[in-house]
Amino acid sequence: MAAYGIGNKINGLITLPSNGIGSAVATITGQNVGARQLERADQGYRLARNISVVFLLVCGFILSREPISRAAVSIFSSDELVIDYASSFLSLMAICCFSNGVYNSTISLFQGAGHTMITMAVDASRLWVWRFAVLYFCQGVLGMGFESVWWAVVMSNFISAAIIYVCYRMNLWKKETVKLR
């Protein structure tokens, strides 16, 4: 539990800019969809997504290096076992955190365009379907132990980012949700 909590706290710090960018995407999208400027909304989304992904790729690559993840984790604990587990968890999360940039930006695009049912379905499936399915597979089939939880978190986020990105590529966000007269 300590390792998981520490890994999540540090991961939360590096994904914070991506969360903020996602909030901005929702606002920009809402304004541009309301003005019927879908291309401008799409341009803003793509720019924000790319900035988030590049930032998280760079930070994730740096933080996934064992000496750096160990040093970061050591700020929160002096227990060697906790440091070992937390740095392992943090390294895994960090190398895959770029998917949070895709997820946050794309979810916000759909929210700003008024497609909240799609975002709710993707987010609920991330927490209640994919996370448990990966957890079951990692523990029940592969017998990975407590590391199953780490893989469940990382893979459910990655799967959900892929799903919402496919929805974006299908242009579902461009469909009108409310008819204005």
XYZ file of N, CA, C and O in Angstrom:
724
model
N 0.831 -1.199 0.000
C 0.000 0.000 0.000
C 0.870 1.255 0.000
O 0.556 2.217 -0.695
N 1.932 1.234 0.790
C 2.811 2.403 0.848
C 3.458 2.646 -0.509
O 3.515 3.784 -0.987
N 3.937 1.571 -1.147
C 4.589 1.700 -2.453
C 3.612 2.242 -3.494
O 3.954 3.123 -4.284
N 2.400 1.721 -3.486
C 1.373 2.168 -4.426
C 1.056 3.651 -4.200
O 0.975 4.438 -5.143
N 0.879 4.035 -2.949
C 0.562 5.426 -2.626
C 1.668 6.385 -3.038
O 1.402 7.449 -3.603
N 2.917 6.005 -2.769
C 4.045 6.866 -3.131
C 4.154 6.986 -4.652
O 4.323 8.081 -5.189
N 4.052 5.859 -5.354
C 4.114 5.888 -6.818
C 3.032 6.753 -7.419
O 3.272 7.535 -8.348
N 1.811 6.636 -6.882
C 0.697 7.448 -7.378
C 0.903 8.929 -7.119
O 0.566 9.767 -7.958
N 1.437 9.274 -5.946
C 1.681 10.691 -5.631
C 2.676 11.313 -6.611
O 2.454 12.404 -7.128
N 3.764 10.623 -6.859
C 4.786 11.168 -7.762
C 4.261 11.206 -9.192
O 4.462 12.191 -9.904
N 3.561 10.160 -9.606
C 2.967 10.155 -10.938
C 1.956 11.296 -11.082
O 1.876 11.929 -12.132
N 1.218 11.559 -10.027
C 0.258 12.659 -10.042
C 0.930 14.005 -10.267
O 0.375 14.887 -10.928
N 2.128 14.156 -9.740
C 2.854 15.411 -9.932
C 3.272 15.611 -11.384
O 3.176 16.713 -11.908
N 3.750 14.535 -12.039
C 4.198 14.730 -13.422
C 3.029 14.787 -14.401
O 3.173 15.336 -15.482
N 1.867 14.246 -14.019
C 0.716 14.326 -14.921
C -0.152 15.563 -14.658
O -1.082 15.821 -15.406
N 0.188 16.327 -13.641
C -0.580 17.530 -13.320
C -0.676 18.513 -14.489
O -1.776 19.003 -14.786
N 0.420 18.813 -15.195
C 0.281 19.706 -16.354
C -0.660 19.143 -17.429
O -1.421 19.895 -18.045
N -0.626 17.847 -17.627
C -1.523 17.223 -18.600
C -2.981 17.380 -18.183
O -3.855 17.610 -19.025
N -3.250 17.274 -16.892
C -4.614 17.478 -16.396
C -5.078 18.912 -16.649
O -6.216 19.147 -17.065
N -4.178 19.869 -16.405
C -4.515 21.271 -16.652
C -4.758 21.552 -18.123
O -5.682 22.279 -18.490
N -3.914 20.973 -18.963
C -4.092 21.134 -20.407
C -5.430 20.533 -20.833
O -6.154 21.107 -21.658
N -5.780 19.398 -20.252
C -7.064 18.774 -20.557
C -8.231 19.691 -20.220
O -9.187 19.808 -20.988
N -8.154 20.345 -19.072
C -9.220 21.291 -18.698
C -9.317 22.433 -19.702
O -10.415 22.869 -20.057
N -8.184 22.904 -20.171
C -8.182 23.979 -21.167
C -8.793 23.494 -22.479
O -9.510 24.254 -23.153
N -8.519 22.251 -22.851
C -9.080 21.697 -24.092
C -10.609 21.702 -24.037
O -11.268 22.046 -25.027
N -11.184 21.349 -22.893
C -12.645 21.348 -22.773
C -13.215 22.738 -23.012
O -14.198 22.905 -23.748
N -12.583 23.742 -22.450
C -13.049 25.121 -22.621
C -12.887 25.589 -24.061
O -13.821 26.152 -24.654
N -11.720 25.355 -24.620
C -11.455 25.771 -26.009
C -12.401 25.068 -26.971
O -12.942 25.680 -27.896
N -12.608 23.785 -26.741
C -13.513 23.017 -27.603
C -14.927 23.551 -27.494
O -15.601 23.753 -28.511
N -15.393 23.779 -26.271
C -16.752 24.293 -26.076
C -16.975 25.609 -26.780
O -17.994 25.814 -27.448
N -16.005 26.506 -26.677
C -16.128 27.807 -27.341
C -16.164 27.652 -28.857
O -16.976 28.272 -29.541
N -15.291 26.818 -29.384
C -15.205 26.673 -30.841
C -16.350 25.856 -31.421
O -16.816 26.149 -32.521
N -16.819 24.860 -30.702
C -17.985 24.105 -31.175
C -19.208 25.024 -31.173
O -19.999 25.023 -32.120
N -19.323 25.829 -30.124
C -20.430 26.781 -30.064
C -20.390 27.792 -31.200
O -21.430 28.215 -31.707
N -19.204 28.153 -31.631
C -19.038 29.092 -32.747
C -19.011 28.369 -34.094
O -18.764 28.997 -35.121
N -19.246 27.068 -34.057
C -19.238 26.220 -35.255
C -17.885 26.263 -35.977
O -17.806 26.246 -37.199
N -16.828 26.315 -35.216
C -15.456 26.312 -35.730
C -14.795 24.975 -35.356
O -13.851 24.931 -34.570
N -15.299 23.898 -35.944
C -14.812 22.568 -35.585
C -13.342 22.366 -35.939
O -12.604 21.705 -35.191
N -12.902 22.945 -37.038
C -11.502 22.779 -37.420
C -10.584 23.464 -36.406
O -9.535 22.943 -36.050
N -10.995 24.619 -35.922
C -10.186 25.323 -34.921
C -10.172 24.544 -33.599
O -9.136 24.465 -32.936
N -11.304 23.947 -33.238
C -11.356 23.107 -32.038
C -10.418 21.912 -32.192
O -9.684 21.554 -31.258
N -10.429 21.312 -33.370
C -9.561 20.168 -33.632
C -8.089 20.567 -33.582
O -7.258 19.845 -33.028
N -7.755 21.710 -34.136
C -6.364 22.188 -34.102
C -5.901 22.424 -32.667
O -4.784 22.052 -32.294
N -6.759 23.038 -31.871
C -6.424 23.277 -30.465
C -6.237 21.977 -29.706
O -5.293 21.836 -28.913
N -7.117 21.026 -29.973
C -6.997 19.712 -29.336
C -5.685 19.040 -29.717
O -4.958 18.538 -28.852
N -5.382 18.999 -31.022
C -4.162 18.302 -31.470
C -2.904 18.946 -30.893
O -1.977 18.250 -30.477
N -2.877 20.260 -30.843
C -1.728 20.949 -30.262
C -1.588 20.601 -28.775
O -0.504 20.252 -28.306
N -2.681 20.679 -28.059
C -2.665 20.373 -26.621
C -2.277 18.911 -26.376
O -1.466 18.621 -25.487
N -2.839 18.016 -27.153
C -2.513 16.588 -27.005
C -1.025 16.351 -27.254
O -0.362 15.665 -26.486
N -0.508 16.941 -28.319
C 0.902 16.737 -28.654
C 1.829 17.311 -27.584
O 2.842 16.687 -27.239
N 1.495 18.473 -27.058
C 2.303 19.053 -25.980
C 2.284 18.130 -24.767
O 3.332 17.846 -24.170
N 1.106 17.651 -24.398
C 0.981 16.747 -23.247
C 1.780 15.467 -23.449
O 2.497 15.017 -22.553
N 1.637 14.878 -24.625
C 2.317 13.609 -24.895
C 3.835 13.788 -24.874
O 4.547 12.996 -24.250
N 4.328 14.819 -25.508
C 5.783 15.042 -25.531
C 6.296 15.306 -24.116
O 7.306 14.728 -23.687
N 5.604 16.154 -23.379
C 6.012 16.447 -22.002
C 6.046 15.169 -21.172
O 7.020 14.905 -20.448
N 4.998 14.352 -21.273
C 4.941 13.130 -20.472
C 5.919 12.068 -20.960
O 6.426 11.276 -20.153
N 6.190 12.035 -22.249
C 7.223 11.116 -22.744
C 8.590 11.461 -22.164
O 9.314 10.579 -21.685
N 8.918 12.738 -22.196
C 10.223 13.171 -21.679
C 10.294 12.929 -20.166
O 11.242 12.308 -19.664
N 9.299 13.419 -19.434
C 9.297 13.232 -17.975
C 9.235 11.753 -17.611
O 9.925 11.311 -16.689
N 8.408 10.999 -18.323
C 8.293 9.575 -18.052
C 9.585 8.831 -18.308
O 9.981 7.952 -17.534
N 10.257 9.190 -19.380
C 11.535 8.547 -19.683
C 12.554 8.835 -18.585
O 13.256 7.936 -18.127
N 12.611 10.077 -18.157
C 13.554 10.448 -17.099
C 13.207 9.739 -15.794
O 14.057 9.134 -15.138
N 11.930 9.794 -15.415
C 11.496 9.224 -14.139
C 11.519 7.697 -14.128
O 11.588 7.092 -13.063
N 11.502 7.087 -15.287
C 11.511 5.619 -15.330
C 12.905 5.042 -15.102
O 13.043 3.841 -14.886
N 13.932 5.875 -15.147
C 15.292 5.405 -14.857
C 15.378 5.082 -13.375
O 14.987 5.892 -12.532
N 15.885 3.897 -13.063
C 15.885 3.425 -11.673
C 16.542 4.381 -10.677
O 15.971 4.641 -9.608
N 17.716 4.939 -10.960
C 18.308 5.854 -9.966
C 17.414 7.064 -9.674
O 17.327 7.529 -8.539
N 16.741 7.546 -10.696
C 15.887 8.723 -10.508
C 14.608 8.342 -9.774
O 14.176 9.045 -8.851
N 13.987 7.230 -10.160
C 12.762 6.817 -9.463
C 13.065 6.475 -8.000
O 12.277 6.801 -7.115
N 14.198 5.842 -7.735
C 14.579 5.534 -6.347
C 14.791 6.816 -5.541
O 14.375 6.910 -4.385
N 15.447 7.788 -6.149
C 15.688 9.055 -5.449
C 14.359 9.761 -5.149
O 14.169 10.294 -4.044
N 13.452 9.756 -6.115
C 12.151 10.403 -5.910
C 11.358 9.703 -4.811
O 10.764 10.356 -3.944
N 11.357 8.394 -4.828
C 10.620 7.614 -3.836
C 11.245 7.785 -2.451
O 10.541 7.833 -1.438
N 12.567 7.920 -2.399
C 13.274 8.056 -1.118
C 12.878 9.323 -0.357
O 13.075 9.401 0.852
N 12.315 10.275 -1.055
C 11.825 11.489 -0.391
C 10.682 11.140 0.560
O 10.528 11.757 1.611
N 9.887 10.123 0.202
C 8.685 9.783 0.957
C 8.855 8.617 1.923
O 7.999 8.400 2.776
N 9.928 7.835 1.784
C 10.116 6.677 2.658
C 11.596 6.346 2.782
O 12.368 6.521 1.837
N 11.955 5.811 3.936
C 13.327 5.354 4.134
C 13.397 3.830 4.218
O 14.478 3.267 4.304
N 12.248 3.172 4.153
C 12.182 1.716 4.203
C 12.645 1.147 2.861
O 12.055 1.441 1.814
N 13.701 0.342 2.877
C 14.290 -0.178 1.635
C 13.296 -1.005 0.815
O 13.291 -0.929 -0.418
N 12.464 -1.798 1.474
C 11.492 -2.617 0.752
C 10.454 -1.735 0.056
O 10.121 -1.960 -1.110
N 9.987 -0.727 0.752
C 9.026 0.215 0.161
C 9.674 0.945 -1.006
O 9.055 1.125 -2.062
N 10.909 1.364 -0.838
C 11.621 2.068 -1.919
C 11.764 1.159 -3.135
O 11.525 1.590 -4.268
N 12.108 -0.111 -2.920
C 12.236 -1.061 -4.038
C 10.918 -1.204 -4.790
O 10.873 -1.091 -6.015
N 9.841 -1.470 -4.037
C 8.540 -1.673 -4.672
C 8.018 -0.399 -5.331
O 7.522 -0.419 -6.457
N 8.132 0.712 -4.621
C 7.596 1.973 -5.150
C 8.374 2.440 -6.377
O 7.771 2.943 -7.331
N 9.676 2.261 -6.377
C 10.440 2.693 -7.555
C 10.142 1.802 -8.753
O 10.098 2.269 -9.890
N 9.898 0.529 -8.503
C 9.499 -0.376 -9.588
C 8.140 0.037 -10.167
O 7.958 0.099 -11.387
N 7.189 0.325 -9.283
C 5.858 0.769 -9.703
C 5.947 2.101 -10.439
O 5.354 2.280 -11.509
N 6.712 3.029 -9.883
C 6.857 4.342 -10.498
C 7.509 4.246 -11.873
O 7.093 4.928 -12.814
N 8.507 3.399 -12.011
C 9.163 3.219 -13.305
C 8.180 2.724 -14.354
O 8.170 3.197 -15.489
N 7.338 1.764 -13.981
C 6.329 1.244 -14.907
C 5.327 2.332 -15.275
O 5.032 2.541 -16.453
N 4.820 3.032 -14.280
C 3.834 4.085 -14.554
C 4.444 5.206 -15.385
O 3.797 5.737 -16.280
N 5.674 5.560 -15.086
C 6.309 6.691 -15.769
C 6.528 6.407 -17.251
O 6.300 7.278 -18.089
N 6.955 5.203 -17.569
C 7.246 4.895 -18.971
C 5.953 4.847 -19.803
O 5.987 5.049 -21.012
N 4.820 4.638 -19.154
C 3.532 4.566 -19.869
C 2.666 5.808 -19.669
O 1.543 5.856 -20.180
N 3.155 6.804 -18.946
C 2.292 7.943 -18.609
C 1.949 8.830 -19.799
O 1.010 9.614 -19.726
N 2.650 8.677 -20.910
C 2.308 9.479 -22.091
C 0.859 9.243 -22.511
O 0.219 10.130 -23.070
N 0.339 8.041 -22.215
C -1.051 7.747 -22.575
C -2.015 8.645 -21.804
O -3.126 8.904 -22.271
N -1.606 9.156 -20.633
C -2.445 10.101 -19.897
C -2.620 11.400 -20.683
O -3.656 12.041 -20.592
N -1.599 11.787 -21.445
C -1.714 12.984 -22.277
C -2.771 12.810 -23.352
O -3.561 13.719 -23.619
N -2.794 11.639 -23.966
C -3.821 11.329 -24.965
C -5.188 11.275 -24.290
O -6.163 11.868 -24.755
N -5.244 10.571 -23.174
C -6.520 10.379 -22.468
C -7.105 11.718 -22.007
O -8.263 12.022 -22.311
N -6.317 12.508 -21.263
C -6.835 13.765 -20.712
C -7.291 14.731 -21.799
O -8.367 15.321 -21.703
N -6.502 14.880 -22.840
C -6.847 15.814 -23.914
C -8.076 15.348 -24.683
O -8.966 16.143 -24.985
N -8.128 14.061 -24.983
C -9.226 13.557 -25.818
C -10.532 13.488 -25.037
O -11.595 13.829 -25.572
N -10.469 13.067 -23.786
C -11.677 13.082 -22.945
C -12.222 14.504 -22.852
O -13.427 14.737 -22.952
N -11.322 15.464 -22.692
C -11.744 16.864 -22.582
C -12.323 17.397 -23.881
O -13.237 18.220 -23.866
N -11.795 16.924 -25.018
C -12.370 17.297 -26.310
C -13.829 16.863 -26.369
O -14.709 17.639 -26.753
N -14.093 15.630 -25.979
C -15.468 15.116 -26.002
C -16.352 15.851 -24.997
O -17.505 16.154 -25.296
N -15.819 16.147 -23.818
C -16.610 16.890 -22.829
C -16.948 18.283 -23.335
O -18.087 18.733 -23.210
N -15.960 18.958 -23.900
C -16.193 20.299 -24.429
C -17.182 20.316 -25.572
O -17.909 21.286 -25.770
N -17.222 19.217 -26.342
C -18.163 19.113 -27.461
C -19.548 18.642 -27.000
O -20.462 18.529 -27.803
N -19.682 18.355 -25.704
C -20.980 17.968 -25.155
C -21.257 16.481 -25.158
O -22.372 16.062 -24.852
N -20.290 15.671 -25.455
C -20.484 14.220 -25.504
C -20.091 13.571 -24.177
O -19.179 12.749 -24.100
N -20.831 13.932 -23.153
C -20.495 13.464 -21.814
C -20.847 11.996 -21.588
O -20.260 11.359 -20.719
N -21.785 11.453 -22.345
C -22.103 10.027 -22.193
C -20.932 9.160 -22.662
O -20.638 8.130 -22.062
N -20.259 9.596 -23.728
C -19.093 8.851 -24.217
C -17.983 8.902 -23.173
O -17.371 7.879 -22.847
N -17.728 10.088 -22.629
C -16.659 10.205 -21.632
C -16.989 9.405 -20.380
O -16.101 8.785 -19.789
N -18.260 9.407 -19.984
C -18.655 8.627 -18.809
C -18.451 7.135 -19.058
O -17.924 6.415 -18.209
N -18.836 6.660 -20.235
C -18.693 5.238 -20.551
C -17.224 4.823 -20.593
O -16.853 3.770 -20.053
N -16.382 5.637 -21.207
C -14.955 5.313 -21.291
C -14.326 5.337 -19.904
O -13.561 4.441 -19.536
N -14.645 6.358 -19.120
C -14.047 6.463 -17.791
C -14.543 5.363 -16.858
O -13.760 4.782 -16.104
N -15.835 5.052 -16.911
C -16.370 3.972 -16.071
C -15.767 2.626 -16.463
O -15.413 1.824 -15.594
N -15.613 2.394 -17.762
C -15.016 1.120 -18.192
C -13.540 1.058 -17.811
O -13.017 -0.016 -17.503
N -12.883 2.200 -17.773
C -11.476 2.236 -17.342
C -11.346 1.740 -15.909
O -10.461 0.943 -15.597
N -12.244 2.176 -15.045
C -12.156 1.832 -13.628
C -12.804 0.496 -13.279
O -12.317 -0.215 -12.405
N -13.911 0.153 -13.943
C -14.689 -1.003 -13.521
C -14.597 -2.210 -14.440
O -14.952 -3.316 -14.036
N -14.151 -2.020 -15.660
C -14.034 -3.165 -16.577
C -12.570 -3.495 -16.819
O -12.089 -4.577 -16.465
N -11.848 -2.552 -17.428
C -10.457 -2.837 -17.819
C -9.550 -3.071 -16.627
O -8.699 -3.951 -16.648
N -9.725 -2.280 -15.586
C -8.846 -2.440 -14.426
C -9.027 -3.815 -13.790
O -8.057 -4.493 -13.468
N -10.278 -4.233 -13.626
C -10.520 -5.549 -13.031
C -10.145 -6.684 -13.973
O -9.659 -7.724 -13.525
N -10.361 -6.499 -15.265
C -10.000 -7.547 -16.230
C -8.483 -7.768 -16.252
O -8.012 -8.913 -16.229
N -7.730 -6.685 -16.278
C -6.270 -6.805 -16.271
C -5.793 -7.371 -14.936
O -4.901 -8.223 -14.894
N -6.403 -6.931 -13.853
C -6.050 -7.446 -12.530
C -6.293 -8.955 -12.457
O -5.435 -9.709 -11.995
N -7.440 -9.376 -12.938
C -7.756 -10.810 -12.941
C -6.746 -11.586 -13.791
O -6.239 -12.629 -13.380
N -6.438 -11.080 -14.970
C -5.500 -11.767 -15.853
C -4.105 -11.845 -15.228
O -3.477 -12.904 -15.213
N -3.629 -10.718 -14.720
C -2.273 -10.691 -14.152
C -2.159 -11.567 -12.912
O -1.166 -12.271 -12.737
N -3.161 -11.528 -12.051
C -3.089 -12.322 -10.830
C -3.579 -13.749 -11.054
O -2.900 -14.700 -10.703
N -4.765 -13.895 -11.652
C -5.369 -15.214 -11.804
C -4.674 -16.105 -12.814
O -4.515 -17.307 -12.594
N -4.242 -15.532 -13.925
C -3.625 -16.322 -14.993
C -2.101 -16.335 -14.861
O -1.466 -17.381 -14.922
N -1.514 -15.155 -14.674
C -0.058 -15.055 -14.638
C 0.536 -15.203 -13.236
O 1.738 -15.397 -13.097
N -0.309 -15.067 -12.190
C 0.166 -15.199 -10.812
C 1.216 -14.178 -10.423
O 2.191 -14.504 -9.756
N 1.002 -12.922 -10.804
C 2.013 -11.883 -10.597
C 2.026 -11.293 -9.191
O 2.889 -10.483 -8.879
N 1.073 -11.648 -8.342
C 1.054 -11.100 -6.988
C 0.620 -9.655 -6.962
O -0.156 -9.205 -7.804
N 1.168 -8.910 -5.991
C 0.738 -7.522 -5.808
C 1.082 -6.632 -6.994
O 0.465 -5.595 -7.194
N 2.060 -7.023 -7.812
C 2.390 -6.233 -8.996
C 1.246 -6.228 -10.010
O 1.217 -5.388 -10.907
N 0.307 -7.143 -9.851
C -0.881 -7.165 -10.702
C -1.641 -5.853 -10.609
O -2.203 -5.383 -11.602
N -1.660 -5.276 -9.414
C -2.362 -4.001 -9.216
C -1.706 -2.910 -10.061
O -2.389 -2.112 -10.698
N -0.386 -2.884 -10.085
C 0.327 -1.869 -10.850
C 0.014 -1.992 -12.332
O -0.256 -1.008 -13.004
N 0.083 -3.215 -12.835
C -0.204 -3.440 -14.254
C -1.660 -3.126 -14.573
O -1.966 -2.618 -15.653
N -2.567 -3.418 -13.638
C -3.984 -3.122 -13.861
C -4.207 -1.624 -14.016
O -4.947 -1.183 -14.908
N -3.560 -0.833 -13.180
C -3.703 0.625 -13.264
C -3.141 1.132 -14.591
O -3.798 1.878 -15.321
N -1.929 0.725 -14.905
C -1.258 1.221 -16.107
C -1.990 0.783 -17.372
O -2.253 1.593 -18.272
N -2.328 -0.481 -17.457
C -2.957 -1.000 -18.679
C -4.388 -0.493 -18.857
O -4.815 -0.236 -19.975
N -5.138 -0.340 -17.772
C -6.503 0.188 -17.917
C -6.469 1.630 -18.412
O -7.305 2.033 -19.227
N -5.495 2.409 -17.946
C -5.346 3.779 -18.453
C -4.963 3.775 -19.933
O -5.490 4.553 -20.727
N -4.056 2.895 -20.296
C -3.603 2.801 -21.689
C -4.744 2.353 -22.610
O -4.951 2.939 -23.681
N -5.488 1.339 -22.208
C -6.608 0.832 -23.012
C -7.659 1.928 -23.205
O -8.164 2.139 -24.313
N -7.978 2.632 -22.136
C -8.990 3.690 -22.225
C -8.528 4.844 -23.103
O -9.325 5.423 -23.843
N -7.242 5.168 -23.038
C -6.702 6.208 -23.924
C -6.840 5.775 -25.377
O -7.209 6.578 -26.244
N -6.575 4.505 -25.638
C -6.705 3.989 -27.009
C -8.166 4.033 -27.467
O -8.450 4.417 -28.606
N -9.077 3.662 -26.602
C -10.506 3.652 -26.958
C -11.005 5.056 -27.269
O -11.656 5.290 -28.293
N -10.699 6.025 -26.401
C -11.199 7.381 -26.642
C -10.516 7.991 -27.863
O -11.126 8.778 -28.597
N -9.280 7.617 -28.121
C -8.601 8.119 -29.318
C -9.240 7.546 -30.589
O -9.382 8.260 -31.580
N -9.639 6.285 -30.557
C -10.350 5.690 -31.697
C -11.676 6.431 -31.913
O -12.043 6.720 -33.058
N -12.362 6.761 -30.828
C -13.606 7.535 -30.948
C -13.339 8.894 -31.588
O -14.136 9.375 -32.397
N -12.216 9.511 -31.232
C -11.822 10.785 -31.856
C -11.589 10.596 -33.352
O -12.068 11.384 -34.164
N -10.834 9.562 -33.706
C -10.526 9.309 -35.118
C -11.794 9.021 -35.926
O -11.829 9.271 -37.134
N -12.830 8.528 -35.268
C -14.115 8.272 -35.932
C -14.957 9.548 -36.027
O -16.082 9.522 -36.515
N -14.410 10.666 -35.533
C -15.080 11.977 -35.558
C -16.390 12.010 -34.779
O -17.269 12.820 -35.082
N -16.525 11.174 -33.771
C -17.752 11.179 -32.971
C -17.949 12.497 -32.233
O -19.080 12.910 -31.995
N -16.868 13.166 -31.899
C -16.967 14.418 -31.158
C -17.597 15.518 -32.006
O -18.131 16.495 -31.468
N -17.589 15.358 -33.331
C -18.136 16.383 -34.221
C -19.648 16.282 -34.381
O -20.271 17.204 -34.899
N -20.231 15.202 -33.959
C -21.682 15.042 -34.073
C -22.380 15.955 -33.066
O -21.957 16.076 -31.931
N -23.437 16.586 -33.507
C -24.178 17.497 -32.629
C -24.865 16.719 -31.527
O -25.383 15.636 -31.745
N -24.868 17.306 -30.347
C -25.563 16.676 -29.219
C -26.875 17.371 -28.900
O -27.812 16.754 -28.469
N -26.936 18.669 -29.126
C -28.137 19.455 -28.851
C -28.408 20.288 -30.090
O -27.509 20.954 -30.623
N -29.623 20.237 -30.571
C -29.988 21.024 -31.744
C -30.294 22.458 -31.306
O -31.149 22.689 -30.446
N -29.562 23.414 -31.863
C -29.798 24.825 -31.576
C -30.560 25.445 -32.732
O -30.270 25.220 -33.882
N -31.539 26.258 -32.415
C -32.341 26.886 -33.469
C -32.092 28.351 -33.520
O -31.861 29.053 -32.684
